[in-house]
Short mmCIF file of C-alpha atoms and ligand atoms in Angstrom, two decimals:
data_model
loop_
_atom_site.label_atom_id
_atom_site.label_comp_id
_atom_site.label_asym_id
_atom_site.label_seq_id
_atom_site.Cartn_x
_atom_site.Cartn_y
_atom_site.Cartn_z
CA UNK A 3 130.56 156.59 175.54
CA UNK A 4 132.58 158.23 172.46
CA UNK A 5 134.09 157.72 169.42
CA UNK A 6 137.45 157.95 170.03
CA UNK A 7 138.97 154.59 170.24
CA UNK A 8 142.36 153.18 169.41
CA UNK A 9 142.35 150.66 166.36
CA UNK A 10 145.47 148.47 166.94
CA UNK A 11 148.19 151.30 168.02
CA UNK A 12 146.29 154.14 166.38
CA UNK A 13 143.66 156.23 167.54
CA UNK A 14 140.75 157.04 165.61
CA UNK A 15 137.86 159.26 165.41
CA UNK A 16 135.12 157.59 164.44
CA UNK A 17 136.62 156.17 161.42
CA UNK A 18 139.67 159.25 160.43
CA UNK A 19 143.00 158.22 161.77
CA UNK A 20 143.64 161.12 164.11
CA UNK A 21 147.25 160.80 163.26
CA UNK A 22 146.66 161.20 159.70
CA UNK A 23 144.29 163.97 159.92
CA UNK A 24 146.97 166.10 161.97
CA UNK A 25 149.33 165.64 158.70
CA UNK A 26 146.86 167.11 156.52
CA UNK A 27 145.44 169.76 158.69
CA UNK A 28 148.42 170.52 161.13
CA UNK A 29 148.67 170.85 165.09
CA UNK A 30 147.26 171.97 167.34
CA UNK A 31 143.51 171.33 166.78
CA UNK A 32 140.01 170.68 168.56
CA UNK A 33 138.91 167.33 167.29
CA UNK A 34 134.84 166.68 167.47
CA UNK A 35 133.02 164.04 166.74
CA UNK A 36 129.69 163.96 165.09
CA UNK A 37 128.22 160.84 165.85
CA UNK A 38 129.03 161.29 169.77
CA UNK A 39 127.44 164.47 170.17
CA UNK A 40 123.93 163.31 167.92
CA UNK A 41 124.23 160.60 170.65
CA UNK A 42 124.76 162.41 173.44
CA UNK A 43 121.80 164.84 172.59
CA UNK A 44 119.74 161.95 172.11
CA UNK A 45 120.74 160.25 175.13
CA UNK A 46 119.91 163.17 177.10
CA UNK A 47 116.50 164.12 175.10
CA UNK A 48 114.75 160.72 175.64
CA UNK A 49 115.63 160.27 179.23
CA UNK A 50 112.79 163.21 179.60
CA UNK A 51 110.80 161.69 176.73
CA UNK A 52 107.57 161.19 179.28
CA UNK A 53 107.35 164.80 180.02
CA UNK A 54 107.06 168.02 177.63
CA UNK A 55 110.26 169.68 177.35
CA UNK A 56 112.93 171.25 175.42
CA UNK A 57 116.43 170.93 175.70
CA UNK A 58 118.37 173.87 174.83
CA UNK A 59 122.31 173.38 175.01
CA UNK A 60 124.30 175.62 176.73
CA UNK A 61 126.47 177.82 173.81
CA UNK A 62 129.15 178.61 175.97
CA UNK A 63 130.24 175.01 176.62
CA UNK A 64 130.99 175.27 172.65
CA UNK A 65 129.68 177.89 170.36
CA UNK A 66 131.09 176.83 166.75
CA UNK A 67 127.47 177.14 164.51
CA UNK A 68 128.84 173.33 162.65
CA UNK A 69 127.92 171.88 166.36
CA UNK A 70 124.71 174.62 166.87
CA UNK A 71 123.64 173.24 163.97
CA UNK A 72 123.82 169.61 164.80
CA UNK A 73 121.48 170.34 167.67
CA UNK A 74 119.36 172.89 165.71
CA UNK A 75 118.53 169.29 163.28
CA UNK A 76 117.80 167.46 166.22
CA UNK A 77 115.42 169.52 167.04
CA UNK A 78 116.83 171.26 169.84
CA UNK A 79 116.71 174.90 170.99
CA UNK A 80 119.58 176.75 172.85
CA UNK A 81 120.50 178.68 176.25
CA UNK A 82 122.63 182.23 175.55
CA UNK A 83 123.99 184.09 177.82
CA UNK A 84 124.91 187.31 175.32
CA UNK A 85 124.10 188.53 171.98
CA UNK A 86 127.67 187.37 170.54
CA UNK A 87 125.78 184.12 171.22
CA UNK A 88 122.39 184.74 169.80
CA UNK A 89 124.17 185.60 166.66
CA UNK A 90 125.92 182.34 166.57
CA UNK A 91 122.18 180.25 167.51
CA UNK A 92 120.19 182.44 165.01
CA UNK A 93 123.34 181.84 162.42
CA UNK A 94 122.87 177.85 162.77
CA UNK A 95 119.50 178.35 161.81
CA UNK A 96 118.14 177.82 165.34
CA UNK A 97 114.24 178.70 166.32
CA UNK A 98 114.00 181.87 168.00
CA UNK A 99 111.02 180.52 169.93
CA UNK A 100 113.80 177.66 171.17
CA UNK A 101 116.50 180.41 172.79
CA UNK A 102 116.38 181.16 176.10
CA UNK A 103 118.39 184.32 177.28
CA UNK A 104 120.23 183.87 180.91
CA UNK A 105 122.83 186.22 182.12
CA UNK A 106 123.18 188.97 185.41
CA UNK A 107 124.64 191.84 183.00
CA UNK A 108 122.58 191.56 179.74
CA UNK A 109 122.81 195.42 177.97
CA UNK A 110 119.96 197.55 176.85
CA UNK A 111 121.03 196.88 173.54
CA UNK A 112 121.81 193.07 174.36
CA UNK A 113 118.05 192.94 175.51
CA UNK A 114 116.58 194.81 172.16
CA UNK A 115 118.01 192.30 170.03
CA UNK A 116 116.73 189.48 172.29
CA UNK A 117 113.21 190.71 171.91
CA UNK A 118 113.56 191.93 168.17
CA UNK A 119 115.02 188.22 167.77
CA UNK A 120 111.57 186.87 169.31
CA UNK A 121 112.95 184.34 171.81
CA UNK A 122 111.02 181.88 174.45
CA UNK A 123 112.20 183.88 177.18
CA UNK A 124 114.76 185.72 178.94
CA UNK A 125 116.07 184.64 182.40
CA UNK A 126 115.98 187.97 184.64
CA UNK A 127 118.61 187.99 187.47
CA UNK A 128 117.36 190.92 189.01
CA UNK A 129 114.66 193.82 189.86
CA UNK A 130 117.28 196.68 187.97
CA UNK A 131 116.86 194.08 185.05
CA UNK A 132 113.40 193.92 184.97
CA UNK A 133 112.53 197.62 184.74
CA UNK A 134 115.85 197.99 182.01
CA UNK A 135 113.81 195.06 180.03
CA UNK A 136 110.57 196.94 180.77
CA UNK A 137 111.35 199.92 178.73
CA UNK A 138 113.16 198.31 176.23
CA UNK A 139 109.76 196.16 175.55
CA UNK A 140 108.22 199.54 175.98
CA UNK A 141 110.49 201.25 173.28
CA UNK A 142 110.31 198.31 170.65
CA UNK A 143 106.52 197.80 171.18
CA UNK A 144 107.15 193.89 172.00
CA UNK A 145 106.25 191.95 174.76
CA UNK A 146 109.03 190.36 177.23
CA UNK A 147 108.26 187.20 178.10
CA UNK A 148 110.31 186.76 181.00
CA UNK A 149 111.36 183.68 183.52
CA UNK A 150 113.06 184.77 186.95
CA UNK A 151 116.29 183.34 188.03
CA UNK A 152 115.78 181.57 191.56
CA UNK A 153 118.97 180.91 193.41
CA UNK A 154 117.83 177.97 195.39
CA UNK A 155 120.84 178.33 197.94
CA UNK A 156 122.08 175.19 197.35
CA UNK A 157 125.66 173.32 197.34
CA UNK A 158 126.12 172.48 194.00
CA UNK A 159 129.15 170.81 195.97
CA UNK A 160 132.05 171.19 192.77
CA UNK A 161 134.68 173.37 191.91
CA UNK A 162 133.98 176.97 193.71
CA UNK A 163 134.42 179.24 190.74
CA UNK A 164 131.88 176.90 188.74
CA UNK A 165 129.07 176.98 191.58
CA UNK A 166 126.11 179.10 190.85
CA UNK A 167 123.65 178.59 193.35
CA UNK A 168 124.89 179.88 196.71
CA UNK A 169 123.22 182.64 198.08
CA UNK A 170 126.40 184.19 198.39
CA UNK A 171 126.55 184.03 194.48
CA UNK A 172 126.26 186.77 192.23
CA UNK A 173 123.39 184.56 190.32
CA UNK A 174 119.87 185.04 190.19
CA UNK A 175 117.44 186.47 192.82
CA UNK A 176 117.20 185.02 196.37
CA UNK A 177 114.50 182.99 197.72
CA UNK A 178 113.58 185.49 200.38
CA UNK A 179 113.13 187.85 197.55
CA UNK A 180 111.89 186.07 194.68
CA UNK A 181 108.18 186.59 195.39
CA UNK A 182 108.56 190.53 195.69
CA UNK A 183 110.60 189.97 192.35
CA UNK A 184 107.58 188.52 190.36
CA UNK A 185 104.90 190.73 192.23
CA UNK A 186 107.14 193.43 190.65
CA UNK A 187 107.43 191.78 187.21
CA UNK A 188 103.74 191.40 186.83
CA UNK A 189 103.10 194.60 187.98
CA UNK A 190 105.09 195.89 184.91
CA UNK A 191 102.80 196.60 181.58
CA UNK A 192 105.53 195.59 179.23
CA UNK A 193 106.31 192.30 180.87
CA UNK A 194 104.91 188.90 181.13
CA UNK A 195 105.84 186.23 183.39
CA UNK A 196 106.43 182.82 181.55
CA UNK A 197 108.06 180.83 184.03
CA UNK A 198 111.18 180.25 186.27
CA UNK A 199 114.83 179.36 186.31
CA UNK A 200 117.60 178.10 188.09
CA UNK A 201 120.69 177.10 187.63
CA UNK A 202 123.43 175.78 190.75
CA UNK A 203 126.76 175.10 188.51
CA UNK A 204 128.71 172.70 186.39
CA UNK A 205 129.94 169.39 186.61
CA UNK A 206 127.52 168.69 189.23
CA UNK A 207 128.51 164.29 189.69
CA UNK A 208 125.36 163.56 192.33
CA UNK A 209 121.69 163.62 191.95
CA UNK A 210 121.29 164.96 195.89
CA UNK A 211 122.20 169.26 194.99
CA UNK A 212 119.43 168.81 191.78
CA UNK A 213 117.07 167.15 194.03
CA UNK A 214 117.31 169.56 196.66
CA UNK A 215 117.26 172.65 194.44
CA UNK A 216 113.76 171.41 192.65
CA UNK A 217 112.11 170.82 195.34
CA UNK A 218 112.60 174.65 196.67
CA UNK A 219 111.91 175.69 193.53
CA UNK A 220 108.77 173.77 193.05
CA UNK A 221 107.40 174.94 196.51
CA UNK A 222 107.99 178.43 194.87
CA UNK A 223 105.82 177.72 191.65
CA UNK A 224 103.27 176.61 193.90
CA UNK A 225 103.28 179.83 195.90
CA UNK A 226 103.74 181.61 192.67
CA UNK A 227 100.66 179.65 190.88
CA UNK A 228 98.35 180.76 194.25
CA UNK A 229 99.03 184.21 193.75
CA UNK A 230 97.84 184.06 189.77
CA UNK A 231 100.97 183.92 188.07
CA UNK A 232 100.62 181.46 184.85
CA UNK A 233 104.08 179.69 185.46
CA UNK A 234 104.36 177.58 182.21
CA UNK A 235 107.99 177.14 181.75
CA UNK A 236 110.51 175.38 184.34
CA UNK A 237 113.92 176.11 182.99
CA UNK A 238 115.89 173.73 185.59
CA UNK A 239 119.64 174.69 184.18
CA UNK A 240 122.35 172.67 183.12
CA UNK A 241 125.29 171.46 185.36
CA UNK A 242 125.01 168.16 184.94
CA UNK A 243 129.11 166.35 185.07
CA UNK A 244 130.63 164.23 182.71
CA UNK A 245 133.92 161.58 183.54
CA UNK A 246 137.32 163.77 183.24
CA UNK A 247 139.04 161.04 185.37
CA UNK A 248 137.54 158.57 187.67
CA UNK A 249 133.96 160.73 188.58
CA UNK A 250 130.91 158.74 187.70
CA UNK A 251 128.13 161.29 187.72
CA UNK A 252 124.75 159.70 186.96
CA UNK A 253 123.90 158.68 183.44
CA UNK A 254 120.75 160.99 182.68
CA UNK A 255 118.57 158.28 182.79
CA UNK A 256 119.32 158.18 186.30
CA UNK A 257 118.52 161.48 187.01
CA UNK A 258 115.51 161.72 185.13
CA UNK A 259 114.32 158.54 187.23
CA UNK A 260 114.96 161.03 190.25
CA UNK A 261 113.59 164.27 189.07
CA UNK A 262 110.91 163.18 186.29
CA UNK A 263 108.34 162.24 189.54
CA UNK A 264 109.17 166.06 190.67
CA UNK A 265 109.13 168.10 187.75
CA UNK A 266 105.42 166.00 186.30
CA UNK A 267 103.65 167.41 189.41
CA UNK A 268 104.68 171.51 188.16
CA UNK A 269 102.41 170.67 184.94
CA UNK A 270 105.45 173.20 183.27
CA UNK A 271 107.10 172.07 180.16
CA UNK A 272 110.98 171.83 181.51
CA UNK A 273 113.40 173.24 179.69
CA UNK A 274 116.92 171.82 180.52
CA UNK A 275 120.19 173.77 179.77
CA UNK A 276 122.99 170.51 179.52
CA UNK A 277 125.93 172.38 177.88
CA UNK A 278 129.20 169.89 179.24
CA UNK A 279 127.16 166.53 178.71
CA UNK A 280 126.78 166.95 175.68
CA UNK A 281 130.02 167.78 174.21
CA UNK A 282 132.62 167.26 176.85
CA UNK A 283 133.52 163.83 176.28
CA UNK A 284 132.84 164.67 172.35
CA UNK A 285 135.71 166.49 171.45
CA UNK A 286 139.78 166.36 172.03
CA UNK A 287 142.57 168.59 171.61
CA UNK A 288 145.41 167.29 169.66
CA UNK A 289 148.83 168.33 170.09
CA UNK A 290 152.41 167.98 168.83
CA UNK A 291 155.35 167.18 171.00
CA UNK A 292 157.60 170.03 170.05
CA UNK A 293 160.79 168.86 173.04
CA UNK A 294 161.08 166.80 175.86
CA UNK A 295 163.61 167.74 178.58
CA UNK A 296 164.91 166.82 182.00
CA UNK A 297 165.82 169.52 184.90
CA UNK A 298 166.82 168.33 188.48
CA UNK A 299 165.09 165.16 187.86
CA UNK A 300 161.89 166.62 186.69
CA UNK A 301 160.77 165.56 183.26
CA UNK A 302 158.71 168.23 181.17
CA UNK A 303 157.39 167.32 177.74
CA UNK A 304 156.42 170.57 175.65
CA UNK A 305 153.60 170.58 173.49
CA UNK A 306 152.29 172.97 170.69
CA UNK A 307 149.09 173.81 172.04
CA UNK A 308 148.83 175.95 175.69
CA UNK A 309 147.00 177.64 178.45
CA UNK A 310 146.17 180.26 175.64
CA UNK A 311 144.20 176.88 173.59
CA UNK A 312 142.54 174.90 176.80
CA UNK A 313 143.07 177.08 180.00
CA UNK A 314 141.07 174.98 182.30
CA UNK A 315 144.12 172.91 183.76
CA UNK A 316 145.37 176.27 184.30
CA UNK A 317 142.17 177.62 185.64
CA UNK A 318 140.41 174.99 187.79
CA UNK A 319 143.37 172.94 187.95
CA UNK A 320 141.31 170.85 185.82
CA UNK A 321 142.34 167.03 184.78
CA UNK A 322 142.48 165.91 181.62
CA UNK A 323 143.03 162.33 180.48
CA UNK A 324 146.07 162.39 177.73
CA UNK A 325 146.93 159.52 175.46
CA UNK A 326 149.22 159.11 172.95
CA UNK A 327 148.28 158.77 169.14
CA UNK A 328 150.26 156.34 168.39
CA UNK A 329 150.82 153.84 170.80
CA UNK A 330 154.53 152.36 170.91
CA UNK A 331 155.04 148.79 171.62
CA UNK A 332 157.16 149.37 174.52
CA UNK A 333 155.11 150.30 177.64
CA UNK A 334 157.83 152.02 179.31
CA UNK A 335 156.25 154.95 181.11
CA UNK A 336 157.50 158.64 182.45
CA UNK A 337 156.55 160.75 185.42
CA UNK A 338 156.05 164.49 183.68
CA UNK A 339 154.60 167.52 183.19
CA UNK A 340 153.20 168.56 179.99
CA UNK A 341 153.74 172.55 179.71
CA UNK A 342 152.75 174.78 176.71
CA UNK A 343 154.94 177.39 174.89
CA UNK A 344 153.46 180.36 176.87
CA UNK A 345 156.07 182.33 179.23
CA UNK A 346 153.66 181.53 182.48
CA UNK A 347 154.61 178.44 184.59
CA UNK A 348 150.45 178.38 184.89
CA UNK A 349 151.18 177.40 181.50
CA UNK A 350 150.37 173.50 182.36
CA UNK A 351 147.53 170.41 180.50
CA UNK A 352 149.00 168.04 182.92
CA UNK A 353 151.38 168.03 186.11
CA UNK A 354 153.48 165.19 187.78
CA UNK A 355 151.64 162.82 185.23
CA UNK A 356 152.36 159.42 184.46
CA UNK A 357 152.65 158.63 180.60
CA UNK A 358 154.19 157.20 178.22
CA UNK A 359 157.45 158.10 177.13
CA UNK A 360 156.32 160.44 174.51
CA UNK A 361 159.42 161.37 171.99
CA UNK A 362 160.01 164.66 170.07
CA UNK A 363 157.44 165.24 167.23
CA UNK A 364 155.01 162.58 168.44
CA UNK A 365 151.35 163.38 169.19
CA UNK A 366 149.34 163.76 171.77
CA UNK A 367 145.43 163.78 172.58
CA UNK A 368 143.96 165.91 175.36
CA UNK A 369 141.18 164.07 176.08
CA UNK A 370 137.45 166.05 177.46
CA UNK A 371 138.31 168.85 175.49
CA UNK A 372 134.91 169.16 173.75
CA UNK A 373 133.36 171.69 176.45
CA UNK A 374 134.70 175.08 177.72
CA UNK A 375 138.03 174.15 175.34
CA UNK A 376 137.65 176.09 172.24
CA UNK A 377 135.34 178.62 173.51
CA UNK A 378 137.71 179.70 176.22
CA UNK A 379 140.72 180.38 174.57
CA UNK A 380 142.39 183.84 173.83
CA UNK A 381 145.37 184.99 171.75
CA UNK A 382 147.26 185.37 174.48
CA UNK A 383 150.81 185.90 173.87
CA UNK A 384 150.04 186.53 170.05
CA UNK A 385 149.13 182.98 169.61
CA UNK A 386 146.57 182.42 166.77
CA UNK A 387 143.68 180.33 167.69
CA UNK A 388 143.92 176.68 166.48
CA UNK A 389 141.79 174.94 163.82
CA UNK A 390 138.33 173.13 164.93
CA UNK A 391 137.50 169.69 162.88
CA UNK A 392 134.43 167.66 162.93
CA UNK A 393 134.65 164.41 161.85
CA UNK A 394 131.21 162.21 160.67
CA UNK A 395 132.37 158.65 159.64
CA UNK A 396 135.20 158.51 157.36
CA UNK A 397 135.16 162.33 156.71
CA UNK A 398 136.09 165.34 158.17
CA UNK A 399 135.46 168.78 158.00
CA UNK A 400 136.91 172.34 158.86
CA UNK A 401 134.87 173.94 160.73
CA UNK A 402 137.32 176.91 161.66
CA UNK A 403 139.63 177.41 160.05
CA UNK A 404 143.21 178.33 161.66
CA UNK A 405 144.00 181.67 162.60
CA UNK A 406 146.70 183.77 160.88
CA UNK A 407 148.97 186.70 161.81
CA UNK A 408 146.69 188.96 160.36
CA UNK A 409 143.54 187.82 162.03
CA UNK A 410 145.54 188.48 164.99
CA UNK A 411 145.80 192.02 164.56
CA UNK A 412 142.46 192.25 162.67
CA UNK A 413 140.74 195.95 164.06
CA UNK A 414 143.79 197.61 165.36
CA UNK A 415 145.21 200.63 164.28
CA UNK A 416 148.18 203.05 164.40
CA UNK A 417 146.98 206.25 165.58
CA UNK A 418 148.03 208.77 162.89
CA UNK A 419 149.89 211.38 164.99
CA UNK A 420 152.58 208.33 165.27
CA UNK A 421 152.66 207.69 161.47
C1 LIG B 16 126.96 177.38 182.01
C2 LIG B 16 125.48 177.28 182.08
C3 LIG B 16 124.83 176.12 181.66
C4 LIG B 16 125.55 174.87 181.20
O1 LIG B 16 126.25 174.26 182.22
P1 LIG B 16 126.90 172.80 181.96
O2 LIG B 16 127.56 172.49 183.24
O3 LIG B 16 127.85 172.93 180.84
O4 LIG B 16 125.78 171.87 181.66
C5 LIG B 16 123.46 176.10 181.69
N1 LIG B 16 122.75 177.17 182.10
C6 LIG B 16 123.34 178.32 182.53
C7 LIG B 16 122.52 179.45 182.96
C8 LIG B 16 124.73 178.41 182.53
O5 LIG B 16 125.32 179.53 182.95
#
């Protein structure tokens, strides 16, 4: 469910005519909407509401603090996966004891202000890690509390580059050597062991690669538990897939029904990491038709945002859903593909789609856009990055503003032999 609906031929945003909104603010921009993200979070949050836990959203699936701290009021805590991103959580106001710290190349100095910070815990990924956190606890005279990554060597069964849990992954440490891994981390005087993580991937639509994941990892914690290790925290990762097309992963609900019975036996509190749930289906990215045009038969349909604004089309040849802002009477419909202004031809949001006949300066939302959208874009080909608007009811807000020229070349310098 979300709040972006058509009334009559328009669509709206809760209750902000998308259409007018792009007069006053301009295209392209990332469209969110408050209300569906509150209800996604909730949604999510009392699916688990028998057990102790904490959900802490995922910062890279989108990282503006206006969304941080709608999740920071809701009581939620976050998972960061560098200190760009506990900056942004601490920023929002969020509760250090509610940020967990994942990652397999966290930096000495990445690590200091993790434990100066005073978060939960940080997710090791391997031994080198643990001794590089040991004497960085050592040198600031804190305690780590740490949680090791477990790659459960399961088929997270989606797209290959966003699988995790594979022992041929670079994630986490393996099964076989997970047990050394603690023995090690207790062993160190700087370190205490908290609990344990895993994490298989994203956009995970079946209940089966969770399922089987847990249960290895709960066979672990009871291994773990009989050689004296206080494992209080299960940190079971995020991954869980939202509806880009036709998928119908399982509403949480369902999955709590299936892993609730598995995680209540651990006595851990869980700590879940749902970063695409949450905001996926809660944002859009609305572009203006700059041309249309016809070669060899082949229709292409140029819009102001690109690759550069939403890469994962171009990426994971991802799909997403594109409607038109205003809806014309006349249903006549085009096979086409919608390209950006970038000189790639990667440079795609849809291919050999059918749509309506969009015409020249009509818009254009990109539906899903909510997660990985804003946070993976780039400059490329000098190309500020666009504007990012919540809307709550009848109101919206800026919460970035877009970028100009000079932001663009904001740290770089002429060396002064040239000048
Ligand atoms: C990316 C990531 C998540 C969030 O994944 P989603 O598929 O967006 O839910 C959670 N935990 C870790 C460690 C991650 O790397």
């Amino acid at each position: 469910m979300h709040d972006f609906q058509y009334k009559g031929n328009q669509l709206y945003c809760e209750d902000v005519s998308i259409g007018g909104l792009a007069k006053d603010v301009g295209t392209p921009f990332y469209l969110y909407s408050y209300n569906t993200i509150k209800n996604h979070f909730r949604v999510f949050n009392s699916a688990f509401s028998n057990i102790p836990h904490l959900i802490c959203f995922a910062v890279k699936a989108n990282s503006n603090i206006a969304l941080l701290r709608i999740f920071v009021e809701e009581g939620g805590g976050f998972d960061i996966v560098s200190g760009g991103e506990l900056y942004r959580a601490l920023l929002a106001g969020a509760d250090p004891q509610k940020i967990v710290y994942t990652g397999v190349g966290k930096t000495e100095e990445e690590i200091v202000y993790a434990l100066k910070s005073n978060i939960l815990m940080l997710n090791v990924e391997s031994t080198q890690e643990l001794f590089s956190i040991d004497r960085a606890a050592e040198e600031t005279g804190i305690k780590a509390k740490v949680a090791l990554r477990v790659n459960p060597d399961i088929d997270a069964k989606t797209h290959p580059y966003i699988s995790t849990g594979l022992k041929t992954h670079k994630f986490g440490i393996s099964m076989t050597d997970a047990l050394e891994g603690y023995r090690l981390a207790q062993s160190l005087k700087n370190i205490e062991v908290v609990g344990i993580h895993k994490h298989i991937g994203s956009q995970i639509t079946h209940i089966r690669p969770f399922v089987d994941a847990l249960e290895r990892i709960v066979a672990m914690i009871d291994i773990l538990k009989s050689e004296g290790l206080n494992i209080r925290y299960l940190d079971i990762g995020g991954g869980l897939g939202i509806t880009y097309k036709d998928e119908s992963p399982p509403h949480p609900k369902e999955l709590a029904e299936e892993i609730v019975p598995i995680l209540k036996g651990t006595g851990c509190t869980i700590i879940f990491e749902p970063g695409r749930v949450i905001v996926g289906n809660a944002g859009i990215l609305v572009t203006k038709v700059l041309y249309t045009k016809q070669s060899e038969g082949k229709n292409f349909m140029i819009v102001d945002a690109a690759m550069n604004d939403l890469v994962r089309p171009s990426l994971y040849g991802s799909y997403h859903s594109i409607l038109p802002v205003s809806k014309n009477s006349d249903d006549h419909k085009i096979v086409t593909d919608v390209v950006g202004p970038i000189c790639e031809s990667g440079d795609f949001l849809a291919k050999d789609r059918v749509l309506p006949d969009f015409k020249k300066d009509s818009l254009a939302a990109v539906m899903s856009a909510g997660a990985y959208g804003f946070t993976m874009s780039s400059n490329y080909n000098s190309r500020p990055r666009v504007s990012e608007i919540l809307v709550k009811g009848n109101k919206y807000f800026m919460i970035r503003r877009r970028e100009n020229y000079e932001d663009l070349v904001r740290g770089e310098e002429i060396p002064v032999f040239m000048k």
